[in-house]
Amino acid sequence: MKKLLLFLSCSLVLLHCSPPKKTHGLTTQNAMIVSARAEASQIGVAILQQGGNAFDAMVATELALAVAYPYAGNIGGGGFMVYRKNDGEIGALDYREKAPLAASKNMYLDHNEEVIPGKSTLGALSVGVPGTIAGVFEVHRKFGTLSIQEILSPVIALAKRGVAVTSKQAHRIANYQSAFLEANKDSILFQKEWKENDTIRYLALAETLTRIQQKGAKEFYKGETAKRLVKFMQENGGILTLEDLEKYEPKWRKPIRFSYDDLNIISMSPPSSGGICLAQIMNAIEPFPLNEYGHNSVKAIQVITEAERRSYADRSFYLGDPDFVSIPQEALISKEYSQKRMANFSFEKATPSSEVSHGNIQIIESDETTHYSIVDAFGNAISVTTTINGGYGSKLYCSDLGFFLNNEMDDFSSKPSSSNMFGLVGAKANEIAPEKRMLSSMTPTIIEKNGQLYMILGTPGGSTIITSVLQTILNVHEFDMSMQEAVNAARFHHQWLPDEIQLEPNSFSSTVIEKLKSLNYQFTESESLVIGKVAAILVLENGTLEGGADKRGDDAAAGF
Ligand code: GLY
């Protein structure tokens, strides 16, 4: 349809007219990695060049991000991986953090059952049992081909050599100084004025990684590292024990799979809400001709917003750790369900969120996660999102071992038992329990077209992760953008509550905003708002790979 419209408009003005030239990201013939830092993408690609596969490169990239991008890369956090092998086999690994054994439902509430500000976000009590080292070793055990010795060597060398501070990183470190001071008893590596192009050497982390390289994952969960970590946590008022570490296990999960037009979409299943919400939103919008409405047009924003509103209302009510709660997954991701939920939508007026049922909490999630996408020369693809939740996690930095601890406990519902205006008891599915995994929004996604690998993508962004992944897919599929253009394009977000559309600043036409306001849509457009930092790879028709590295971060594609 888009091409037809273009042809008609060209004919009407009787001018010679060719389609606008696309701006492409890096293109390569064989393999590619897109991540939040050039150093991590390059180390992963070097592993691929040595003959390693995407799973070997995943281990290297994940740990290189732990060195080069301490803001979100980690060994003190967790994540989710979705893979598609070259023979079409798909799967997902959940290495999400979990609640310590001593955690309890009301641990963040005061005597009046009110949430104590900061208790689930800052310092040792906010820390979930880390899953990253167990996750990467499990991936390597199942699919790896190179030795851990070979894979970790360049990562350890990077930590010893040090990493140059980027301008964005210098600003971030400066902004977090008071939080570092509040969370830590002693001064930490990051508590000084690091400037752009300074080099930070991560010597304690290099030693920790060297012990892990020599002794394997058990070093982190049972060995000297485990004992030193538990001692540190307890000295800082935490509840993490050696038993928590010893009992941690990553879990293989069946990914969420659904279709949209001729695309087959594979994404993360619970305990992430990502795959289910993405399926719900895409099912709801599929009948609407978005490409006729136009990119970021009034009608396209309306349809997407209303689908998002309805899906996020369900999210807080139904979703949690599938090992603890029963989730009506098949019903939630059926096309009939989401399309029925859109029955009361009208282009004439916004549906107020107060009239959309389910759930009773506003979703407040930190947005400082990180994503990387990999395609290897054998045609295997991996999509990984990993996190310590907030920027620098709990801000608690173990100087002895050289890493930040997550504050993932904040992704649980701290106060789940109050009922909403419909009398529904919402968010119980995500209440705290010992050994339970907290609900996530991470949406590592892989897409097939005509049975072939087509796109690999994901992003940080807390609750905006799902809607950023959605818009990036639509930008390519509906609005005919290149991968890089799709990643760069301005994004918006609605999550049911608060009942407002968030807009990236200075990116939407005032005519569109005014029209939407007249239809009762509310907006926030803060000067500093960044919605997602997408890392994506598109397989072009001739098999060439095109990277989409987000201009919003220091992201970089590398490949050969
Ligand atoms: N901590 C962000 C997420 O898991 O979605």
XYZ file of C-alpha atoms and ligand atoms in Angstrom:
565
model
C 0.000 0.000 0.000
C 2.784 2.392 0.917
C 4.491 1.815 -2.423
C 1.173 2.392 -4.243
C 0.640 5.709 -2.450
C 4.160 6.768 -3.313
C 3.588 5.864 -6.972
C 0.308 7.831 -7.066
C 1.765 10.927 -5.455
C 4.729 10.819 -7.849
C 2.382 10.501 -10.825
C 0.213 13.350 -9.607
C 2.988 15.880 -9.552
C 4.298 14.475 -12.830
C 7.821 14.551 -11.558
C 10.424 11.909 -11.721
C 10.504 10.559 -8.182
C 12.504 7.731 -6.624
C 11.906 6.324 -3.140
C 13.823 8.198 -0.423
C 17.285 6.769 0.140
C 17.621 4.807 3.350
C 20.282 5.401 5.970
C 21.830 2.078 6.854
C 23.768 0.969 9.904
C 26.888 -1.183 9.672
C 26.459 -3.980 7.134
C 28.476 -7.203 7.156
C 28.309 -10.473 5.250
C 28.912 -13.126 7.914
C 28.423 -12.198 11.531
C 27.526 -9.269 13.760
C 27.170 -8.151 17.364
C 25.419 -4.974 18.505
C 25.833 -3.988 22.161
C 26.022 -0.994 24.479
C 29.805 -0.631 24.142
C 32.205 -1.004 21.208
C 34.669 -2.899 23.450
C 32.077 -5.587 24.206
C 30.896 -5.929 20.594
C 34.526 -6.218 19.436
C 35.472 -8.855 22.021
C 32.433 -10.915 21.059
C 33.274 -10.590 17.366
C 36.892 -11.654 18.026
C 35.522 -14.844 19.591
C 33.414 -15.415 16.460
C 36.482 -14.831 14.280
C 38.357 -17.488 16.241
C 35.690 -19.935 15.102
C 33.469 -19.655 18.170
C 29.709 -19.737 17.769
C 27.089 -17.232 18.946
C 26.888 -18.943 22.350
C 30.641 -18.584 22.935
C 30.333 -14.957 21.850
C 27.434 -14.473 24.238
C 29.609 -15.450 27.213
C 32.359 -13.084 26.058
C 30.026 -10.166 25.280
C 28.076 -10.486 28.521
C 31.238 -10.475 30.639
C 32.885 -7.743 28.558
C 29.821 -5.578 29.256
C 30.312 -6.333 32.969
C 33.733 -4.717 32.573
C 33.096 -1.934 30.055
C 29.562 -0.934 31.032
C 29.226 -1.198 34.829
C 26.109 0.976 34.657
C 24.101 -2.103 33.578
C 26.473 -4.850 32.405
C 27.115 -7.147 35.301
C 28.078 -10.240 37.174
C 25.995 -9.035 40.135
C 22.655 -9.229 38.316
C 20.771 -11.481 35.918
C 19.098 -11.680 32.542
C 17.243 -13.547 29.825
C 18.473 -15.069 26.577
C 16.389 -16.121 23.564
C 18.150 -18.140 20.858
C 17.441 -19.510 17.411
C 19.901 -22.026 16.040
C 20.644 -22.296 12.331
C 18.440 -25.417 12.126
C 15.452 -23.440 13.435
C 15.575 -24.796 17.008
C 14.534 -22.103 19.477
C 14.817 -21.763 23.239
C 15.207 -19.374 26.132
C 17.309 -19.231 29.260
C 16.132 -17.504 32.430
C 19.026 -16.440 34.616
C 16.965 -13.865 36.452
C 17.857 -13.044 40.067
C 15.629 -14.504 42.768
C 14.582 -13.485 46.257
C 16.888 -14.688 49.049
C 15.568 -17.398 51.393
C 15.176 -14.826 54.173
C 13.034 -12.505 52.010
C 9.415 -11.973 53.022
C 6.249 -10.491 51.572
C 6.257 -7.324 53.693
C 9.989 -6.764 53.996
C 9.798 -3.263 52.506
C 6.760 -2.091 54.527
C 6.662 -0.145 57.794
C 4.346 -0.841 60.762
C 1.533 0.950 58.939
C 2.078 -1.302 55.929
C 3.387 1.593 53.851
C 6.365 1.136 51.529
C 9.577 2.474 53.126
C 11.169 4.703 50.456
C 14.534 3.445 49.204
C 14.517 0.133 51.065
C 13.959 -1.918 47.916
C 16.188 0.231 45.711
C 19.338 1.259 47.599
C 21.872 -0.904 49.406
C 22.162 -4.517 50.485
C 18.503 -5.253 51.271
C 17.497 -4.551 47.671
C 19.759 -7.269 46.268
C 18.402 -10.442 44.655
C 20.529 -13.597 44.296
C 22.655 -12.946 41.165
C 22.193 -15.264 38.176
C 24.593 -13.984 35.507
C 27.576 -16.287 36.087
C 25.315 -19.348 36.385
C 23.548 -18.235 33.180
C 26.599 -17.813 30.977
C 28.144 -21.062 32.208
C 24.888 -22.909 31.491
C 24.835 -21.498 27.943
C 28.439 -22.587 27.501
C 27.790 -26.063 28.957
C 24.945 -26.653 26.522
C 26.141 -24.967 23.331
C 29.706 -23.669 23.701
C 32.559 -24.827 21.474
C 35.599 -22.828 22.604
C 37.068 -23.256 26.094
C 36.189 -20.892 28.955
C 39.933 -20.184 29.082
C 39.827 -18.834 25.514
C 36.566 -16.945 25.979
C 37.413 -15.164 29.233
C 41.018 -14.258 28.400
C 40.223 -11.151 26.306
C 37.646 -10.039 28.888
C 40.169 -10.272 31.726
C 42.757 -8.488 29.579
C 40.239 -5.665 29.003
C 39.594 -5.340 32.743
C 43.357 -5.127 33.424
C 44.053 -2.750 30.525
C 41.084 -0.554 31.444
C 38.301 1.101 29.497
C 38.089 4.707 28.307
C 35.336 6.793 29.875
C 32.871 8.141 27.312
C 31.229 11.522 27.641
C 27.863 9.928 28.488
C 29.527 7.707 31.105
C 31.327 10.676 32.713
C 27.951 12.409 33.132
C 26.349 9.289 34.582
C 29.119 8.738 37.127
C 28.917 12.405 38.185
C 25.141 12.155 38.600
C 25.353 9.127 40.876
C 27.993 10.420 43.338
C 25.584 11.059 46.212
C 23.884 7.652 45.758
C 27.309 5.926 45.842
C 28.071 7.797 49.054
C 24.758 6.793 50.618
C 24.981 3.103 49.715
C 28.626 2.397 50.530
C 30.507 2.516 53.820
C 33.850 3.110 52.138
C 34.839 5.124 49.104
C 34.493 3.165 45.848
C 36.319 3.213 42.505
C 33.641 5.416 40.955
C 33.675 8.077 43.678
C 35.869 10.589 41.941
C 35.568 12.969 39.049
C 36.094 10.646 36.089
C 36.371 12.648 32.877
C 35.850 11.722 29.249
C 38.837 9.731 27.893
C 40.140 8.853 31.369
C 40.850 5.127 31.610
C 39.276 3.088 34.423
C 41.134 -0.136 35.200
C 39.067 -2.864 36.837
C 41.732 -4.847 38.705
C 39.549 -6.394 41.424
C 37.061 -7.549 38.771
C 39.948 -8.980 36.709
C 40.970 -11.092 39.734
C 37.392 -12.285 40.313
C 37.022 -13.205 36.634
C 40.375 -15.013 36.699
C 39.222 -17.207 39.624
C 35.959 -17.895 37.727
C 37.957 -18.714 34.581
C 40.045 -21.214 36.544
C 37.349 -22.798 38.734
C 34.100 -22.283 36.839
C 30.681 -21.040 38.006
C 31.040 -22.831 41.339
C 33.675 -20.251 42.279
C 30.921 -17.604 42.285
C 28.311 -19.740 44.044
C 30.325 -21.893 46.482
C 33.983 -20.885 46.373
C 36.146 -18.115 47.746
C 34.244 -15.471 45.735
C 30.933 -16.681 47.220
C 32.293 -16.512 50.770
C 33.761 -13.047 50.285
C 30.516 -11.825 48.715
C 28.348 -13.151 51.556
C 30.658 -11.607 54.157
C 30.434 -8.261 52.348
C 26.642 -8.446 52.089
C 26.212 -9.270 55.746
C 28.583 -6.490 56.823
C 26.323 -4.136 54.867
C 23.063 -5.297 56.430
C 22.009 -7.695 53.669
C 20.255 -11.071 53.972
C 22.068 -12.998 51.217
C 23.579 -16.268 52.475
C 25.887 -18.939 51.119
C 22.852 -21.220 50.907
C 21.159 -18.683 48.586
C 24.147 -18.739 46.273
C 24.538 -22.523 46.392
C 20.858 -23.041 45.528
C 20.793 -20.665 42.545
C 19.997 -22.332 39.211
C 19.252 -20.861 35.781
C 16.181 -22.307 34.037
C 15.526 -23.211 30.419
C 12.109 -21.849 29.415
C 9.887 -22.251 26.381
C 9.829 -18.886 24.601
C 6.598 -17.084 23.663
C 5.864 -17.555 19.967
C 3.237 -15.706 17.929
C 2.637 -14.389 14.426
C 2.116 -10.879 13.089
C 1.286 -10.727 9.369
C 4.005 -12.888 7.800
C 6.386 -12.553 10.761
C 6.943 -15.271 13.331
C 7.979 -13.634 16.587
C 9.899 -15.433 19.342
C 10.290 -13.627 22.660
C 10.850 -14.113 26.378
C 8.339 -15.954 28.523
C 7.622 -15.388 32.248
C 9.089 -14.437 34.632
C 9.476 -11.715 32.039
C 6.287 -10.027 30.929
C 8.048 -9.027 27.687
C 6.915 -11.779 25.329
C 3.319 -11.928 26.548
C 2.807 -8.155 26.456
C 4.469 -7.849 23.046
C 2.168 -10.605 21.737
C -0.907 -8.939 23.238
C -0.101 -5.534 21.761
C 0.782 -6.892 18.329
C -2.319 -9.105 18.265
C -4.449 -6.079 19.118
C -3.005 -3.834 16.396
C -2.666 -6.427 13.628
C -6.111 -5.719 12.046
C -5.348 -1.976 11.681
C -3.586 -0.717 8.495
C -0.802 1.146 10.297
C 1.223 1.706 7.138
C -1.702 3.628 5.642
C -1.990 5.768 8.777
C 1.743 6.622 8.616
C 4.613 6.527 11.099
C 3.869 8.447 14.330
C 0.610 9.755 12.826
C -2.396 10.505 15.049
C -4.170 7.271 14.124
C -1.091 5.074 14.484
C -0.319 6.551 17.924
C -3.950 6.042 18.965
C -4.069 2.380 17.954
C -0.701 1.539 19.514
C -1.468 3.479 22.718
C -4.826 1.794 23.202
C -3.314 -1.653 22.650
C -0.516 -0.841 25.126
C -2.983 0.457 27.710
C -4.957 -2.783 27.655
C -1.944 -5.066 27.730
C -0.229 -3.255 30.632
C -3.475 -3.412 32.624
C -3.338 -7.197 32.324
C 0.365 -7.375 33.066
C 0.215 -6.310 36.690
C -2.701 -8.587 37.433
C -1.736 -11.862 35.819
C 2.032 -12.044 35.533
C 4.698 -13.284 37.925
C 7.154 -16.159 38.357
C 5.538 -19.160 36.580
C 7.062 -21.493 39.178
C 4.953 -19.751 41.848
C 1.794 -18.555 40.076
C -0.473 -19.953 37.427
C -0.558 -17.718 34.337
C -3.331 -18.094 31.705
C -0.662 -17.727 29.034
C -2.423 -19.272 26.041
C -5.557 -17.179 26.619
C -3.585 -13.982 27.120
C -1.649 -14.350 23.865
C -4.561 -15.503 21.720
C -5.518 -13.122 18.913
C -9.216 -13.353 19.855
C -8.543 -12.132 23.413
C -6.549 -9.013 22.473
C -8.807 -8.141 19.558
C -11.846 -8.411 21.839
C -10.122 -6.102 24.319
C -9.953 -3.480 21.534
C -13.710 -3.699 20.858
C -14.450 -0.591 22.963
C -11.696 1.502 21.309
C -12.839 4.389 19.129
C -10.838 6.853 17.037
C -13.213 9.522 18.381
C -11.857 9.579 21.942
C -9.188 8.090 24.242
C -10.322 5.223 26.468
C -9.597 6.432 30.033
C -7.382 3.943 31.894
C -9.905 4.079 34.754
C -12.270 2.226 32.433
C -9.726 -0.470 31.606
C -9.833 -3.275 34.104
C -7.167 -5.301 35.880
C -4.275 -4.536 38.115
C -4.011 -1.876 40.777
C -0.490 -0.556 40.729
C 1.435 1.882 38.658
C 4.418 0.259 37.047
C 7.508 2.016 38.267
C 10.572 0.271 36.947
C 14.117 1.308 36.603
C 15.311 1.639 33.063
C 18.974 0.840 33.248
C 19.250 -2.543 31.694
C 21.307 -3.450 28.631
C 20.730 -5.547 25.517
C 22.926 -7.181 22.889
C 22.121 -9.073 19.698
C 24.341 -11.639 17.972
C 24.356 -13.486 14.643
C 27.282 -15.842 14.005
C 28.771 -17.050 10.733
C 26.883 -20.367 11.108
C 23.502 -18.586 11.164
C 22.824 -18.988 14.897
C 21.162 -15.989 16.534
C 21.008 -14.823 20.131
C 19.077 -12.013 21.788
C 20.061 -11.188 25.376
C 18.876 -8.585 27.857
C 20.769 -8.366 31.137
C 20.395 -6.075 34.126
C 21.216 -4.969 37.630
C 17.912 -3.056 37.490
C 18.748 0.554 38.391
C 21.729 2.444 36.988
C 24.633 0.854 38.921
C 22.023 -1.427 40.537
C 21.733 -0.979 44.310
C 24.776 1.392 44.088
C 26.386 -1.046 46.534
C 29.802 -1.859 45.084
C 31.859 -4.720 46.429
C 35.352 -3.210 46.110
C 36.935 -6.511 47.130
C 35.396 -8.357 44.160
C 35.014 -5.414 41.766
C 31.314 -5.273 40.891
C 27.987 -3.622 41.680
C 25.137 -5.637 43.191
C 21.668 -5.461 41.649
C 18.577 -3.876 43.215
C 16.278 -6.308 41.417
C 14.108 -6.889 44.527
C 12.415 -3.631 43.552
C 10.861 -5.412 40.557
C 8.587 -7.308 42.964
C 5.362 -5.670 44.090
C 6.259 -4.461 47.565
C 2.638 -3.874 48.534
C 0.502 -6.199 46.488
C -2.589 -6.775 48.550
C -4.755 -3.671 48.148
C -7.652 -3.941 45.759
C -8.405 -1.715 42.815
C -11.524 0.220 41.859
C -13.006 -2.966 40.412
C -12.383 -4.858 43.640
C -9.691 -6.971 41.985
C -6.692 -7.877 44.084
C -3.910 -6.984 41.717
C -0.201 -7.723 41.578
C -0.470 -10.608 44.011
C 1.125 -12.680 41.268
C 4.298 -10.656 41.751
C 4.439 -10.454 45.557
C 7.706 -11.333 47.294
C 8.396 -14.925 48.365
C 11.667 -16.705 49.181
C 13.358 -18.056 46.041
C 10.803 -16.455 43.735
C 11.905 -14.555 40.608
C 10.654 -10.979 40.270
C 8.603 -9.960 37.219
C 10.588 -8.333 34.427
C 9.854 -6.372 31.258
C 12.922 -7.573 29.412
C 12.012 -8.525 25.846
C 14.884 -10.203 24.028
C 13.284 -11.064 20.686
C 14.081 -12.931 17.475
C 11.901 -12.768 14.354
C 11.574 -15.158 11.431
C 10.136 -14.265 8.024
C 9.265 -17.008 5.544
C 10.838 -19.485 7.944
C 14.216 -17.707 7.842
C 16.026 -15.612 10.436
C 14.940 -11.980 9.933
C 15.568 -9.736 12.950
C 17.197 -9.895 16.402
C 16.463 -7.112 18.846
C 15.921 -5.892 22.378
C 16.556 -2.890 24.580
C 16.884 -1.572 28.119
C 14.190 0.780 29.388
C 12.233 -0.826 32.258
C 8.549 -0.744 31.420
C 9.340 1.006 28.110
C 11.299 -2.031 26.900
C 8.238 -3.751 25.451
C 6.956 -0.691 23.613
C 10.425 0.185 22.250
C 10.840 -3.331 20.850
C 7.334 -3.077 19.383
C 7.973 0.250 17.625
C 11.313 -0.915 16.238
C 9.660 -3.974 14.668
C 6.812 -1.857 13.271
C 9.238 0.726 11.889
C 10.811 -1.930 9.673
C 7.746 -4.027 8.909
C 5.015 -1.376 8.556
C 6.963 1.771 7.773
C 9.693 0.373 5.545
C 12.668 1.741 7.471
C 16.190 0.343 7.469
C 17.339 -1.245 10.740
C 19.308 1.851 11.723
C 16.444 4.210 10.868
C 14.041 2.027 12.839
C 16.297 2.209 15.893
C 16.856 5.968 15.558
C 13.183 6.914 15.065
C 11.427 8.849 17.842
C 9.519 6.675 20.310
C 6.494 7.081 22.567
C 5.157 4.960 25.404
C 1.921 4.289 27.301
C 1.630 1.801 30.157
C -1.987 2.118 31.354
C -1.047 3.939 34.576
C -0.189 6.736 34.748
C -2.723 7.500 32.011
C -0.364 9.483 29.810
C 1.672 9.104 26.649
C 5.388 9.684 27.212
C 7.119 11.250 24.224
C 10.778 11.601 23.436
C 11.441 15.364 23.461
C 11.274 17.559 20.354
C 10.452 14.633 18.103
C 6.704 14.759 17.498
C 4.842 17.357 15.459
C 2.787 19.855 17.443
C -0.136 19.264 15.052
C -0.152 15.563 15.990
C 0.115 16.336 19.730
C -2.647 18.976 19.607
C -4.983 16.643 17.722
C -4.359 13.860 20.248
C -4.960 16.271 23.147
C -8.318 17.160 21.597
C -9.140 13.433 21.769
C -8.413 13.414 25.539
C -4.903 11.945 25.468
C -2.556 13.280 28.163
C 1.171 13.746 27.552
C 4.531 14.030 29.273
C 7.454 15.217 27.218
C 10.410 15.744 29.525
C 13.555 17.284 28.065
C 15.756 14.380 29.135
C 13.454 11.443 28.423
C 15.123 8.579 26.575
C 12.851 5.674 25.634
C 14.937 2.545 25.081
C 18.408 1.981 23.633
C 17.748 -0.671 21.034
C 20.457 -3.069 19.802
C 19.214 -4.824 16.670
C 20.295 -6.798 13.614
C 18.277 -7.219 10.401
C 18.934 -9.919 7.826
C 18.464 -8.221 4.447
C 16.995 -10.017 1.431
C 20.440 -10.889 0.041
C 21.577 -12.291 3.404
C 23.649 -9.235 4.376
C 23.362 -8.272 8.048
C 22.466 -4.693 8.971
C 23.076 -3.430 12.511
C 20.979 -0.907 14.364
C 23.071 0.626 17.168
C 21.147 3.202 19.162
C 22.333 6.798 18.963
C 20.817 7.336 22.425
C 23.729 5.441 24.046
C 27.360 4.558 23.280
C 26.082 1.508 21.397
C 28.158 -0.003 18.615
C 27.864 -2.709 15.981
C 30.842 -4.840 14.988
C 31.145 -7.752 12.603
C 32.767 -9.240 9.531
N 14.796 -4.558 35.912
C 14.137 -4.296 34.712
C 13.397 -5.478 34.184
O 13.694 -6.588 34.564
O 12.513 -5.318 33.400
